[in-house]
CSV table of C-alpha atoms in Angstrom, one decimal:
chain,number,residue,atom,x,y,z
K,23,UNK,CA,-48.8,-225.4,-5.1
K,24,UNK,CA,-51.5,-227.7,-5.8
K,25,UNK,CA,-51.5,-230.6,-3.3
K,26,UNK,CA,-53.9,-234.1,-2.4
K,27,UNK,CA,-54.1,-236.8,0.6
K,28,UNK,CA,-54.8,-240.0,1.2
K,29,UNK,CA,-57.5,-241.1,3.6
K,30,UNK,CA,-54.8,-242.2,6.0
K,31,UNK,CA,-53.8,-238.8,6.3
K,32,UNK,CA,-57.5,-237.2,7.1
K,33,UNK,CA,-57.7,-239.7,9.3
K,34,UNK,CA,-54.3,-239.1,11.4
K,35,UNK,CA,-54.9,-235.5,10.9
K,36,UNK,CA,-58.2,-235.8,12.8
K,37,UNK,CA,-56.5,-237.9,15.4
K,38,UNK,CA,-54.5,-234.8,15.8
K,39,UNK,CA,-54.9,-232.2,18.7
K,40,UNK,CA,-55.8,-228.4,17.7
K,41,UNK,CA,-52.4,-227.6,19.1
K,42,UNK,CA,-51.0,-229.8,16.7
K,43,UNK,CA,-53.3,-229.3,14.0
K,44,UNK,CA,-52.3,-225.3,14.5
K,45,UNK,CA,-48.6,-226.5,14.8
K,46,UNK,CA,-48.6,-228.6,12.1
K,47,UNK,CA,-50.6,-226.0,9.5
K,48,UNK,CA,-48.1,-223.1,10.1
K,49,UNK,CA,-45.0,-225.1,9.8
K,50,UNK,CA,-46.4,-226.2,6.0
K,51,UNK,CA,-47.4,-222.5,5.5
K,52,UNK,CA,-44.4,-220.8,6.6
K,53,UNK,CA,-41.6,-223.1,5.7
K,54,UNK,CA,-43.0,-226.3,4.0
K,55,UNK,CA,-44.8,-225.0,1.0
K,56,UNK,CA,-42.5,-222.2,0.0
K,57,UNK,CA,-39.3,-224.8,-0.1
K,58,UNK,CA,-41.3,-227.3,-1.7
K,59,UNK,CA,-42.1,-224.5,-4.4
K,60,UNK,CA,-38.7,-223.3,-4.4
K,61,UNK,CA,-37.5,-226.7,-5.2
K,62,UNK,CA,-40.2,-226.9,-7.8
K,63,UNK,CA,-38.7,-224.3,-9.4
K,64,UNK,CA,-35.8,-225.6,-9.7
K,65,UNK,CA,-36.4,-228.7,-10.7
K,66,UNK,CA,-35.6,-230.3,-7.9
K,67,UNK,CA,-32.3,-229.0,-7.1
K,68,UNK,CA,-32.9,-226.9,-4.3
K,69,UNK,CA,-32.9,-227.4,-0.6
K,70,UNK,CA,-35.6,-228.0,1.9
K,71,UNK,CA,-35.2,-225.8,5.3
K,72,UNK,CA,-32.9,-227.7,8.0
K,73,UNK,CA,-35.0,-227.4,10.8
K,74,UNK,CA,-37.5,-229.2,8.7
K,75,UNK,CA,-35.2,-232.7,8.2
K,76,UNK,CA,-36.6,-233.9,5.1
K,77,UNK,CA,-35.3,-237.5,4.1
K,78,UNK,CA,-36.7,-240.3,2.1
K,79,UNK,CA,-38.3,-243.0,3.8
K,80,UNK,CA,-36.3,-245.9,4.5
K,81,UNK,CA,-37.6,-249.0,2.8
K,82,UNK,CA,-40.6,-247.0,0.9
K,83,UNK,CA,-38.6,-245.3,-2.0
K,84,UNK,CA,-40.3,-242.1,-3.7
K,85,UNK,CA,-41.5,-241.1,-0.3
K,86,UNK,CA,-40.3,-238.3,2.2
K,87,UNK,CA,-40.4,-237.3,5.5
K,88,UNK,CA,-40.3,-234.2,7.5
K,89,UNK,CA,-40.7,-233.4,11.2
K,90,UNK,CA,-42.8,-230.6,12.2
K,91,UNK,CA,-42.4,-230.6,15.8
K,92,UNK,CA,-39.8,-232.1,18.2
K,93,UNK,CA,-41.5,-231.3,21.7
K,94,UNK,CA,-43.7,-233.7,23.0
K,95,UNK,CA,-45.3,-235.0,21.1
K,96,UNK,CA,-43.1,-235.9,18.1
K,97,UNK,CA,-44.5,-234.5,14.7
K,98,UNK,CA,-43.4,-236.3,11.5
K,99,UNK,CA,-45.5,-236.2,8.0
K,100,UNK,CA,-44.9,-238.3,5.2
K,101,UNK,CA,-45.5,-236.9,1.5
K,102,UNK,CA,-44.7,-237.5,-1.9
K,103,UNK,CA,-44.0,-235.6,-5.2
K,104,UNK,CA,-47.0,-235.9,-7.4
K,105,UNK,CA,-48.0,-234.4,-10.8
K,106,UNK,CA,-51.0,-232.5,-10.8
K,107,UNK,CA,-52.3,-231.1,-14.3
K,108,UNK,CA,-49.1,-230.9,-15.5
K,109,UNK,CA,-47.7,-229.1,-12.3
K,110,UNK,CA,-45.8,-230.6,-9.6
K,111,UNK,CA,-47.6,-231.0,-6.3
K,112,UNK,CA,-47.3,-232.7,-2.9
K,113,UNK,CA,-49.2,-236.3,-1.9
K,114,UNK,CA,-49.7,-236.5,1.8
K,115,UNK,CA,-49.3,-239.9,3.0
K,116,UNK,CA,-49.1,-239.4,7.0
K,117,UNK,CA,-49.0,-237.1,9.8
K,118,UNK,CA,-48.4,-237.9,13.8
K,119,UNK,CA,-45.5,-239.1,15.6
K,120,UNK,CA,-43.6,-242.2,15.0
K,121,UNK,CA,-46.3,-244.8,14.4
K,122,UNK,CA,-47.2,-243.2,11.5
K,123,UNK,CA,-43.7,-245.1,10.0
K,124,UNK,CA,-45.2,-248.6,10.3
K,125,UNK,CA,-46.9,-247.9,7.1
K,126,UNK,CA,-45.1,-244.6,6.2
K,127,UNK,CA,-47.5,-244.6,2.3
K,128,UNK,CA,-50.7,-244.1,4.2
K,129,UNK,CA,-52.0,-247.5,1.6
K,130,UNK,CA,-53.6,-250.2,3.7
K,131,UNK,CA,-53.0,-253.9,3.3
Protein backbone atom coordinates (compact mmCIF):
# COMPACT_ATOMS: atom_id res chain seq x y z
CA UNK A 1 0.00 0.00 0.00
CA UNK A 2 1.40 3.09 -1.30
CA UNK A 3 1.10 5.96 1.20
CA UNK A 4 2.27 10.04 1.53
CA UNK A 5 2.26 12.80 4.52
CA UNK A 6 1.96 16.07 5.01
CA UNK A 7 4.62 18.25 6.69
CA UNK A 8 2.42 18.46 9.77
CA UNK A 9 2.82 14.91 10.16
CA UNK A 10 6.88 14.74 9.89
CA UNK A 11 6.76 17.32 12.06
CA UNK A 12 4.50 15.61 15.01
CA UNK A 13 6.19 12.53 14.21
CA UNK A 14 9.59 14.02 15.11
CA UNK A 15 7.98 15.54 18.13
CA UNK A 16 7.40 11.93 18.96
CA UNK A 17 9.44 9.85 21.55
CA UNK A 18 11.22 6.54 20.17
CA UNK A 19 8.89 4.73 22.44
CA UNK A 20 6.23 6.10 20.60
CA UNK A 21 7.68 6.29 17.31
CA UNK A 22 8.36 2.19 17.96
CA UNK A 23 4.71 2.08 19.25
CA UNK A 24 3.21 3.87 16.73
CA UNK A 25 5.29 2.02 13.53
CA UNK A 26 4.15 -1.53 14.70
CA UNK A 27 0.68 -0.79 15.32
CA UNK A 28 0.53 0.55 11.35
CA UNK A 29 2.56 -2.59 10.42
CA UNK A 30 0.78 -5.18 12.23
CA UNK A 31 -2.85 -4.01 12.22
CA UNK A 32 -3.10 -0.61 10.28
CA UNK A 33 -1.89 -1.40 6.93
CA UNK A 34 -3.24 -4.87 6.48
CA UNK A 35 -7.01 -3.54 7.32
CA UNK A 36 -6.52 -0.65 5.29
CA UNK A 37 -5.50 -3.16 2.36
CA UNK A 38 -8.11 -5.44 3.25
CA UNK A 39 -10.62 -2.70 2.90
CA UNK A 40 -8.92 -1.67 -0.23
CA UNK A 41 -9.83 -4.76 -1.57
CA UNK A 42 -13.00 -4.59 -0.94
CA UNK A 43 -13.80 -1.53 -2.01
CA UNK A 44 -14.37 -0.14 0.99
CA UNK A 45 -16.61 -2.50 2.63
CA UNK A 46 -14.56 -4.04 5.04
CA UNK A 47 -13.82 -3.38 8.62
CA UNK A 48 -10.97 -1.73 10.40
CA UNK A 49 -9.67 -3.73 13.64
CA UNK A 50 -11.65 -2.63 16.89
CA UNK A 51 -8.93 -2.00 19.04
CA UNK A 52 -7.79 0.43 16.46
CA UNK A 53 -11.27 2.82 16.76
CA UNK A 54 -11.21 4.30 13.44
CA UNK A 55 -13.90 7.15 12.91
CA UNK A 56 -14.14 10.16 10.78
CA UNK A 57 -13.25 13.35 12.10
CA UNK A 58 -15.85 15.40 13.35
CA UNK A 59 -16.18 18.63 11.50
CA UNK A 60 -13.30 17.76 8.85
CA UNK A 61 -15.35 15.29 6.49
CA UNK A 62 -13.14 12.80 4.30
CA UNK A 63 -10.75 12.50 7.18
CA UNK A 64 -10.21 9.51 9.81
CA UNK A 65 -8.90 8.86 12.93
CA UNK A 66 -7.38 6.04 14.70
CA UNK A 67 -5.76 5.56 18.11
CA UNK A 68 -2.64 3.77 18.42
CA UNK A 69 -2.07 3.85 22.03
CA UNK A 70 -4.26 4.52 25.11
CA UNK A 71 -1.54 4.50 27.93
CA UNK A 72 -0.04 7.59 28.71
CA UNK A 73 0.43 9.28 26.52
CA UNK A 74 -2.65 9.13 24.28
CA UNK A 75 -1.88 8.17 20.54
CA UNK A 76 -4.32 9.29 17.89
CA UNK A 77 -3.27 9.74 13.88
CA UNK A 78 -5.31 11.33 11.43
CA UNK A 79 -5.20 10.00 7.67
CA UNK A 80 -7.03 10.10 4.63
CA UNK A 81 -7.92 7.85 1.59
CA UNK A 82 -5.87 9.14 -1.34
CA UNK A 83 -5.34 7.87 -4.98
CA UNK A 84 -2.02 7.15 -5.81
CA UNK A 85 -1.21 6.03 -9.58
CA UNK A 86 -4.40 4.63 -9.87
CA UNK A 87 -4.14 2.68 -6.50
CA UNK A 88 -5.75 3.58 -3.36
CA UNK A 89 -3.38 4.77 -0.63
CA UNK A 90 -3.28 6.46 2.80
CA UNK A 91 -2.62 10.51 3.40
CA UNK A 92 -1.26 11.09 6.88
CA UNK A 93 -2.42 14.23 8.25
CA UNK A 94 -1.44 13.93 12.16
CA UNK A 95 0.05 11.92 14.79
CA UNK A 96 0.28 12.61 18.82
CA UNK A 97 -2.32 12.83 21.40
CA UNK A 98 -5.23 15.05 21.39
CA UNK A 99 -3.89 18.34 20.27
CA UNK A 100 -3.26 17.01 17.07
CA UNK A 101 -7.49 17.50 16.67
CA UNK A 102 -7.24 21.36 16.72
CA UNK A 103 -6.36 21.08 13.11
CA UNK A 104 -7.03 17.38 12.59
CA UNK A 105 -5.93 17.93 8.21
CA UNK A 106 -2.35 18.72 9.20
CA UNK A 107 -3.05 22.23 6.51
CA UNK A 108 -2.05 25.41 8.22
CA UNK A 109 -3.91 28.61 8.15
Amino acid sequence: MKYGQTDRFKGDIRRLSDDEKKLFAEVVRKKFIPAAERIAASKGQGRWPASLRVKGVEGAPGIWEMTWSFSGPDGRATFEWRDFDGQPGIFWRRVGGHEIFSEPTGETK
